[in-house]
């Protein structure tokens, strides 16, 4: 893309309210003076200086705008996952730069899916991740890691998903300490005129007070008649494949990887690569950037 067209595209993304005309991120005034020597603008009302990245996800950046847009396009184009090492090679930057850039794109992906409305019957299920102890060398001394007493409880996380039973366009996922804590969240997300399908765990029974609730006993079958939670189970299968690509996911950033997989699953619908790119990059001004360097000291991304 020529430099002039690239600049025009970025201005429309950075200043969406005026179609690309700069406005002050502090007071919103459209009256400005262009300081060409510093590539900045000075607000005539509040005297605040700002640039074409001020107030966006990529404020205080060092990478050129062309590299930023290229990085977003490459990251979202991956099928299941994109590691920081692979991302660094594609962008031609260091591992630390690629790691921060990847997490910024994950925040944009979450923003693109934050206003989803449920319009169909849903399947609800939870899956536990992490907390597994390392196997003992001698086989007869090994423990069943599926049991609660043989897991690190402070490291184990459960992801509860609300997914449409017909299409991939409706997916909501959130991290909890246990499935029981997700009952109120599920009740608030799903409209009362929609059916909810779960397994026979006791904590899901209270959903029957507000919704039409159907259950399936997985000890007997995965599907009986119209009752199943296969739509939710399919998402967890995809996420476990992606987690193997990353090899290890930090506890502090676990939610960010969940949000990424939610967006990737919905992006597999019949849309072009350009539509997926615009779906992500159009939110650069809607998200507060939490990554201004590599060392975040365990700061949560959600």
mmCIF file of C-alpha atoms in Angstrom:
data_model
loop_
_atom_site.group_PDB
_atom_site.id
_atom_site.type_symbol
_atom_site.label_atom_id
_atom_site.label_comp_id
_atom_site.label_asym_id
_atom_site.label_seq_id
_atom_site.Cartn_x
_atom_site.Cartn_y
_atom_site.Cartn_z
ATOM 1 C CA UNK A 1 0.000 0.000 0.000
ATOM 2 C CA UNK A 2 1.416 3.459 -0.865
ATOM 3 C CA UNK A 3 2.410 5.637 2.061
ATOM 4 C CA UNK A 4 -0.376 8.172 1.412
ATOM 5 C CA UNK A 5 -3.114 5.523 1.372
ATOM 6 C CA UNK A 6 -1.634 3.881 4.450
ATOM 7 C CA UNK A 7 -1.737 7.182 6.341
ATOM 8 C CA UNK A 8 -5.329 7.790 5.242
ATOM 9 C CA UNK A 9 -6.379 4.332 6.451
ATOM 10 C CA UNK A 10 -4.757 4.829 9.844
ATOM 11 C CA UNK A 11 -6.357 8.258 10.323
ATOM 12 C CA UNK A 12 -9.803 6.779 9.702
ATOM 13 C CA UNK A 13 -9.112 4.083 12.280
ATOM 14 C CA UNK A 14 -7.566 6.442 14.839
ATOM 15 C CA UNK A 15 -10.219 9.166 14.474
ATOM 16 C CA UNK A 16 -13.427 7.289 13.589
ATOM 17 C CA UNK A 17 -15.856 9.963 14.815
ATOM 18 C CA UNK A 18 -14.739 12.484 12.188
ATOM 19 C CA UNK A 19 -13.847 10.106 9.370
ATOM 20 C CA UNK A 20 -10.111 10.630 9.759
ATOM 21 C CA UNK A 21 -9.982 14.314 10.728
ATOM 22 C CA UNK A 22 -7.892 14.754 13.926
ATOM 23 C CA UNK A 23 -9.642 15.701 17.157
ATOM 24 C CA UNK A 24 -8.287 16.204 20.666
ATOM 25 C CA UNK A 25 -8.408 13.045 22.828
ATOM 26 C CA UNK A 26 -8.668 15.203 25.961
ATOM 27 C CA UNK A 27 -11.461 17.667 25.172
ATOM 28 C CA UNK A 28 -12.757 16.393 21.822
ATOM 29 C CA UNK A 29 -12.179 19.649 19.965
ATOM 30 C CA UNK A 30 -11.650 19.468 16.203
ATOM 31 C CA UNK A 31 -9.793 22.804 16.155
ATOM 32 C CA UNK A 32 -6.076 22.094 15.918
ATOM 33 C CA UNK A 33 -2.746 23.313 14.574
ATOM 34 C CA UNK A 34 -0.582 20.824 12.699
ATOM 35 C CA UNK A 35 3.033 20.810 13.926
ATOM 36 C CA UNK A 36 4.716 19.278 10.891
ATOM 37 C CA UNK A 37 8.243 19.170 12.342
ATOM 38 C CA UNK A 38 7.100 16.926 15.212
ATOM 39 C CA UNK A 39 4.255 15.156 13.391
ATOM 40 C CA UNK A 40 1.871 16.266 16.116
ATOM 41 C CA UNK A 41 -1.265 18.360 16.558
ATOM 42 C CA UNK A 42 -1.919 21.122 19.103
ATOM 43 C CA UNK A 43 -5.480 21.632 20.286
ATOM 44 C CA UNK A 44 -6.512 25.299 19.971
ATOM 45 C CA UNK A 45 -8.934 25.017 22.899
ATOM 46 C CA UNK A 46 -7.006 23.188 25.637
ATOM 47 C CA UNK A 47 -3.449 23.466 24.205
ATOM 48 C CA UNK A 48 -2.996 19.701 24.481
ATOM 49 C CA UNK A 49 -0.508 18.130 22.077
ATOM 50 C CA UNK A 50 -1.350 14.786 20.520
ATOM 51 C CA UNK A 51 -0.342 12.585 17.590
ATOM 52 C CA UNK A 52 -2.168 10.226 15.273
ATOM 53 C CA UNK A 53 -1.726 7.382 17.800
ATOM 54 C CA UNK A 54 -2.752 9.271 20.958
ATOM 55 C CA UNK A 55 -5.719 7.684 22.677
ATOM 56 C CA UNK A 56 -5.387 4.448 20.718
ATOM 57 C CA UNK A 57 -4.181 0.994 21.666
ATOM 58 C CA UNK A 58 -0.792 1.751 20.102
ATOM 59 C CA UNK A 59 0.025 5.016 21.845
ATOM 60 C CA UNK A 60 3.669 5.377 22.947
ATOM 61 C CA UNK A 61 4.678 2.966 20.195
ATOM 62 C CA UNK A 62 8.061 2.672 18.514
ATOM 63 C CA UNK A 63 7.112 0.482 15.567
ATOM 64 C CA UNK A 64 6.080 2.216 12.327
ATOM 65 C CA UNK A 65 2.368 2.222 11.588
ATOM 66 C CA UNK A 66 2.940 -0.004 8.569
ATOM 67 C CA UNK A 67 4.540 -2.672 10.803
ATOM 68 C CA UNK A 68 1.696 -2.401 13.316
ATOM 69 C CA UNK A 69 -0.980 -3.006 10.687
ATOM 70 C CA UNK A 70 1.100 -5.789 9.149
ATOM 71 C CA UNK A 71 1.425 -7.449 12.561
ATOM 72 C CA UNK A 72 -2.334 -7.327 13.173
ATOM 73 C CA UNK A 73 -3.007 -8.805 9.741
ATOM 74 C CA UNK A 74 -0.518 -11.640 10.272
ATOM 75 C CA UNK A 75 -1.662 -12.496 13.808
ATOM 76 C CA UNK A 76 -5.366 -12.721 13.006
ATOM 77 C CA UNK A 77 -4.725 -14.750 9.861
ATOM 78 C CA UNK A 78 -3.467 -17.797 11.803
ATOM 79 C CA UNK A 79 -5.824 -20.783 11.901
ATOM 80 C CA UNK A 80 -5.619 -21.835 15.571
ATOM 81 C CA UNK A 81 -2.812 -20.008 17.343
ATOM 82 C CA UNK A 82 0.322 -17.926 16.805
ATOM 83 C CA UNK A 83 3.246 -18.188 19.186
ATOM 84 C CA UNK A 84 5.377 -15.175 20.039
ATOM 85 C CA UNK A 85 8.452 -16.809 18.462
ATOM 86 C CA UNK A 86 6.650 -17.359 15.168
ATOM 87 C CA UNK A 87 5.157 -13.862 15.330
ATOM 88 C CA UNK A 88 8.611 -12.341 15.925
ATOM 89 C CA UNK A 89 10.044 -14.041 12.840
ATOM 90 C CA UNK A 90 7.203 -12.830 10.644
ATOM 91 C CA UNK A 91 7.461 -9.220 11.857
ATOM 92 C CA UNK A 92 11.250 -9.143 12.029
ATOM 93 C CA UNK A 93 11.289 -7.906 15.636
ATOM 94 C CA UNK A 94 12.502 -9.227 18.989
ATOM 95 C CA UNK A 95 10.587 -11.795 21.025
ATOM 96 C CA UNK A 96 9.617 -9.217 23.652
ATOM 97 C CA UNK A 97 8.209 -6.831 21.049
ATOM 98 C CA UNK A 98 6.213 -9.624 19.426
ATOM 99 C CA UNK A 99 4.888 -10.847 22.800
ATOM 100 C CA UNK A 100 3.547 -7.404 23.728
ATOM 101 C CA UNK A 101 2.138 -6.879 20.238
ATOM 102 C CA UNK A 102 0.330 -10.221 20.365
ATOM 103 C CA UNK A 103 -1.334 -9.364 23.671
ATOM 104 C CA UNK A 104 -2.440 -6.014 22.311
ATOM 105 C CA UNK A 105 -4.121 -7.779 19.403
ATOM 106 C CA UNK A 106 -5.804 -10.171 21.859
ATOM 107 C CA UNK A 107 -7.315 -7.175 23.636
ATOM 108 C CA UNK A 108 -8.665 -5.950 20.297
ATOM 109 C CA UNK A 109 -10.139 -9.390 19.634
ATOM 110 C CA UNK A 110 -11.920 -9.280 22.979
ATOM 111 C CA UNK A 111 -13.320 -5.833 22.189
ATOM 112 C CA UNK A 112 -14.640 -7.115 18.858
ATOM 113 C CA UNK A 113 -16.656 -9.808 20.685
ATOM 114 C CA UNK A 114 -17.718 -7.831 23.783
ATOM 115 C CA UNK A 115 -21.230 -6.876 22.596
ATOM 116 C CA UNK A 116 -22.452 -10.242 21.346
ATOM 117 C CA UNK A 117 -26.172 -10.967 21.845
ATOM 118 C CA UNK A 118 -27.501 -14.500 22.191
ATOM 119 C CA UNK A 119 -30.236 -15.206 19.646
ATOM 120 C CA UNK A 120 -30.552 -19.006 19.824
ATOM 121 C CA UNK A 121 -30.675 -21.936 22.233
ATOM 122 C CA UNK A 122 -27.337 -22.524 23.935
ATOM 123 C CA UNK A 123 -25.180 -25.279 25.355
ATOM 124 C CA UNK A 124 -23.383 -24.518 28.625
ATOM 125 C CA UNK A 125 -20.434 -26.447 29.973
ATOM 126 C CA UNK A 126 -17.192 -25.977 31.871
ATOM 127 C CA UNK A 127 -13.700 -27.414 31.525
ATOM 128 C CA UNK A 128 -10.798 -27.345 33.949
ATOM 129 C CA UNK A 129 -7.289 -26.356 32.906
ATOM 130 C CA UNK A 130 -3.992 -26.402 34.745
ATOM 131 C CA UNK A 131 -3.061 -27.579 38.224
ATOM 132 C CA UNK A 132 -1.896 -31.032 37.108
ATOM 133 C CA UNK A 133 1.004 -32.500 39.083
ATOM 134 C CA UNK A 134 3.933 -34.046 37.252
ATOM 135 C CA UNK A 135 3.762 -37.817 36.884
ATOM 136 C CA UNK A 136 5.846 -39.966 39.209
ATOM 137 C CA UNK A 137 8.498 -42.075 37.528
ATOM 138 C CA UNK A 138 7.262 -45.489 38.758
ATOM 139 C CA UNK A 139 3.896 -46.318 37.212
ATOM 140 C CA UNK A 140 2.405 -48.090 40.265
ATOM 141 C CA UNK A 141 3.010 -44.960 42.386
ATOM 142 C CA UNK A 142 1.210 -42.592 40.006
ATOM 143 C CA UNK A 143 -2.056 -40.867 40.945
ATOM 144 C CA UNK A 144 -5.201 -40.116 38.948
ATOM 145 C CA UNK A 145 -4.799 -36.414 38.115
ATOM 146 C CA UNK A 146 -8.472 -36.148 37.252
ATOM 147 C CA UNK A 147 -9.266 -36.294 40.975
ATOM 148 C CA UNK A 148 -9.441 -33.054 42.940
ATOM 149 C CA UNK A 149 -7.012 -34.112 45.673
ATOM 150 C CA UNK A 150 -4.229 -34.665 43.138
ATOM 151 C CA UNK A 151 -4.293 -31.161 41.633
ATOM 152 C CA UNK A 152 -2.864 -27.763 42.585
ATOM 153 C CA UNK A 153 -6.100 -26.023 43.540
ATOM 154 C CA UNK A 154 -4.580 -22.544 43.398
ATOM 155 C CA UNK A 155 -3.440 -23.137 39.794
ATOM 156 C CA UNK A 156 -6.525 -24.922 38.458
ATOM 157 C CA UNK A 157 -8.940 -22.803 36.416
ATOM 158 C CA UNK A 158 -12.368 -23.581 35.012
ATOM 159 C CA UNK A 159 -13.607 -21.983 31.799
ATOM 160 C CA UNK A 160 -17.389 -21.845 31.395
ATOM 161 C CA UNK A 161 -18.716 -21.363 27.885
ATOM 162 C CA UNK A 162 -22.128 -20.364 26.560
ATOM 163 C CA UNK A 163 -22.317 -21.369 22.902
ATOM 164 C CA UNK A 164 -25.110 -21.383 20.356
ATOM 165 C CA UNK A 165 -26.142 -24.907 19.400
ATOM 166 C CA UNK A 166 -26.484 -24.175 15.683
ATOM 167 C CA UNK A 167 -23.955 -21.524 14.651
ATOM 168 C CA UNK A 168 -20.515 -20.355 15.809
ATOM 169 C CA UNK A 169 -21.591 -16.711 15.886
ATOM 170 C CA UNK A 170 -22.730 -16.896 19.519
ATOM 171 C CA UNK A 171 -19.910 -17.746 21.927
ATOM 172 C CA UNK A 172 -19.343 -16.327 25.405
ATOM 173 C CA UNK A 173 -16.555 -17.605 27.647
ATOM 174 C CA UNK A 174 -15.355 -16.594 31.076
ATOM 175 C CA UNK A 175 -12.953 -17.872 33.708
ATOM 176 C CA UNK A 176 -14.149 -18.903 37.198
ATOM 177 C CA UNK A 177 -12.835 -20.725 40.245
ATOM 178 C CA UNK A 178 -15.606 -23.327 39.965
ATOM 179 C CA UNK A 179 -18.594 -24.065 37.748
ATOM 180 C CA UNK A 180 -21.009 -23.202 40.567
ATOM 181 C CA UNK A 181 -19.842 -19.571 40.511
ATOM 182 C CA UNK A 182 -20.876 -19.271 36.846
ATOM 183 C CA UNK A 183 -24.604 -19.943 37.378
ATOM 184 C CA UNK A 184 -25.592 -16.293 37.891
ATOM 185 C CA UNK A 185 -23.434 -15.206 34.943
ATOM 186 C CA UNK A 186 -25.111 -17.738 32.644
ATOM 187 C CA UNK A 187 -28.559 -16.691 33.821
ATOM 188 C CA UNK A 188 -27.780 -13.061 33.051
ATOM 189 C CA UNK A 189 -26.295 -13.760 29.605
ATOM 190 C CA UNK A 190 -29.022 -15.983 28.171
ATOM 191 C CA UNK A 191 -32.433 -14.456 27.339
ATOM 192 C CA UNK A 192 -35.309 -16.105 29.217
ATOM 193 C CA UNK A 193 -36.998 -17.264 26.018
ATOM 194 C CA UNK A 194 -33.993 -19.430 25.028
ATOM 195 C CA UNK A 195 -33.341 -23.020 26.085
ATOM 196 C CA UNK A 196 -30.257 -24.002 28.066
ATOM 197 C CA UNK A 197 -28.635 -27.430 27.702
ATOM 198 C CA UNK A 198 -26.150 -28.616 30.358
ATOM 199 C CA UNK A 199 -24.880 -31.804 31.952
ATOM 200 C CA UNK A 200 -26.390 -33.153 35.177
ATOM 201 C CA UNK A 201 -24.136 -31.309 37.629
ATOM 202 C CA UNK A 202 -26.197 -30.192 40.625
ATOM 203 C CA UNK A 203 -25.262 -26.527 40.453
ATOM 204 C CA UNK A 204 -26.920 -26.141 37.028
ATOM 205 C CA UNK A 205 -30.346 -27.152 38.403
ATOM 206 C CA UNK A 206 -31.155 -23.619 39.576
ATOM 207 C CA UNK A 207 -31.220 -22.478 35.940
ATOM 208 C CA UNK A 208 -34.595 -24.177 35.634
ATOM 209 C CA UNK A 209 -36.179 -21.428 37.742
ATOM 210 C CA UNK A 210 -35.666 -18.815 35.021
ATOM 211 C CA UNK A 211 -35.141 -20.763 31.780
ATOM 212 C CA UNK A 212 -36.246 -23.924 30.044
ATOM 213 C CA UNK A 213 -33.459 -26.210 31.196
ATOM 214 C CA UNK A 214 -32.498 -29.571 29.632
ATOM 215 C CA UNK A 215 -29.794 -31.921 30.896
ATOM 216 C CA UNK A 216 -27.818 -34.861 29.524
ATOM 217 C CA UNK A 217 -26.205 -37.617 31.594
ATOM 218 C CA UNK A 218 -22.749 -38.136 30.110
ATOM 219 C CA UNK A 219 -22.390 -41.447 31.956
ATOM 220 C CA UNK A 220 -25.124 -42.825 29.704
ATOM 221 C CA UNK A 221 -24.519 -41.023 26.408
ATOM 222 C CA UNK A 222 -23.175 -37.842 24.841
ATOM 223 C CA UNK A 223 -26.463 -37.237 23.011
ATOM 224 C CA UNK A 224 -29.994 -38.468 23.714
ATOM 225 C CA UNK A 225 -32.646 -37.159 21.372
ATOM 226 C CA UNK A 226 -32.159 -33.406 21.171
ATOM 227 C CA UNK A 227 -30.290 -33.165 24.458
ATOM 228 C CA UNK A 228 -26.531 -32.655 24.216
ATOM 229 C CA UNK A 229 -23.744 -30.206 25.020
ATOM 230 C CA UNK A 230 -21.604 -31.079 22.004
ATOM 231 C CA UNK A 231 -21.504 -27.458 20.830
ATOM 232 C CA UNK A 232 -19.666 -26.426 24.000
ATOM 233 C CA UNK A 233 -17.454 -29.507 24.012
ATOM 234 C CA UNK A 234 -16.265 -28.728 20.477
ATOM 235 C CA UNK A 235 -14.923 -25.350 21.625
ATOM 236 C CA UNK A 236 -12.905 -26.944 24.415
ATOM 237 C CA UNK A 237 -11.418 -29.391 21.921
ATOM 238 C CA UNK A 238 -10.259 -26.461 19.795
ATOM 239 C CA UNK A 239 -8.824 -24.617 22.789
ATOM 240 C CA UNK A 240 -6.860 -27.658 23.976
ATOM 241 C CA UNK A 241 -5.299 -27.949 20.519
ATOM 242 C CA UNK A 242 -4.304 -24.262 20.657
ATOM 243 C CA UNK A 243 -2.891 -24.614 24.183
ATOM 244 C CA UNK A 244 -0.563 -27.352 22.906
ATOM 245 C CA UNK A 245 0.738 -24.922 20.282
ATOM 246 C CA UNK A 246 1.599 -22.419 23.024
ATOM 247 C CA UNK A 247 2.960 -25.263 25.206
ATOM 248 C CA UNK A 248 2.518 -23.130 28.313
ATOM 249 C CA UNK A 249 0.030 -20.395 29.224
ATOM 250 C CA UNK A 250 0.721 -18.116 32.184
ATOM 251 C CA UNK A 251 -1.948 -17.909 34.885
ATOM 252 C CA UNK A 252 -1.951 -14.127 34.754
ATOM 253 C CA UNK A 253 -2.786 -14.033 31.046
ATOM 254 C CA UNK A 254 -5.000 -17.101 30.776
ATOM 255 C CA UNK A 255 -8.166 -15.083 30.092
ATOM 256 C CA UNK A 256 -6.505 -13.315 27.164
ATOM 257 C CA UNK A 257 -5.873 -16.643 25.422
ATOM 258 C CA UNK A 258 -9.491 -17.690 26.010
ATOM 259 C CA UNK A 259 -10.727 -14.443 24.421
ATOM 260 C CA UNK A 260 -8.438 -15.031 21.454
ATOM 261 C CA UNK A 261 -9.885 -18.499 20.830
ATOM 262 C CA UNK A 262 -13.450 -17.179 21.083
ATOM 263 C CA UNK A 263 -12.706 -14.652 18.350
ATOM 264 C CA UNK A 264 -10.887 -17.185 16.153
ATOM 265 C CA UNK A 265 -13.773 -19.656 16.411
ATOM 266 C CA UNK A 266 -16.300 -17.035 15.288
ATOM 267 C CA UNK A 267 -13.941 -15.695 12.611
ATOM 268 C CA UNK A 268 -14.038 -19.058 10.850
ATOM 269 C CA UNK A 269 -17.448 -18.111 9.483
ATOM 270 C CA UNK A 270 -17.784 -17.243 5.789
ATOM 271 C CA UNK A 271 -15.918 -13.942 5.853
ATOM 272 C CA UNK A 272 -12.958 -12.677 3.877
ATOM 273 C CA UNK A 273 -9.533 -12.041 5.361
ATOM 274 C CA UNK A 274 -10.087 -8.296 4.937
ATOM 275 C CA UNK A 275 -13.314 -8.454 6.961
ATOM 276 C CA UNK A 276 -11.542 -10.252 9.799
ATOM 277 C CA UNK A 277 -8.715 -7.712 9.738
ATOM 278 C CA UNK A 278 -11.123 -4.749 9.883
ATOM 279 C CA UNK A 279 -13.112 -6.454 12.642
ATOM 280 C CA UNK A 280 -10.012 -6.359 14.838
ATOM 281 C CA UNK A 281 -8.294 -3.129 13.822
ATOM 282 C CA UNK A 282 -11.456 -0.997 14.003
ATOM 283 C CA UNK A 283 -11.326 -1.166 17.822
ATOM 284 C CA UNK A 284 -7.921 0.431 18.368
ATOM 285 C CA UNK A 285 -9.556 3.451 20.053
ATOM 286 C CA UNK A 286 -12.089 1.440 22.080
ATOM 287 C CA UNK A 287 -9.567 -0.413 24.251
ATOM 288 C CA UNK A 288 -7.423 0.933 27.088
ATOM 289 C CA UNK A 289 -3.881 -0.295 26.529
ATOM 290 C CA UNK A 290 -2.488 -2.291 29.464
ATOM 291 C CA UNK A 291 0.793 -3.185 27.764
ATOM 292 C CA UNK A 292 3.441 -0.480 27.666
ATOM 293 C CA UNK A 293 6.407 -2.812 28.037
ATOM 294 C CA UNK A 294 7.428 -6.441 28.262
ATOM 295 C CA UNK A 295 7.625 -6.803 32.047
ATOM 296 C CA UNK A 296 4.042 -6.684 33.320
ATOM 297 C CA UNK A 297 4.674 -8.306 36.728
ATOM 298 C CA UNK A 298 1.673 -10.633 36.390
ATOM 299 C CA UNK A 299 -0.867 -7.926 35.526
ATOM 300 C CA UNK A 300 -4.178 -9.351 34.337
ATOM 301 C CA UNK A 301 -5.191 -8.563 30.752
ATOM 302 C CA UNK A 302 -8.932 -8.736 31.324
#
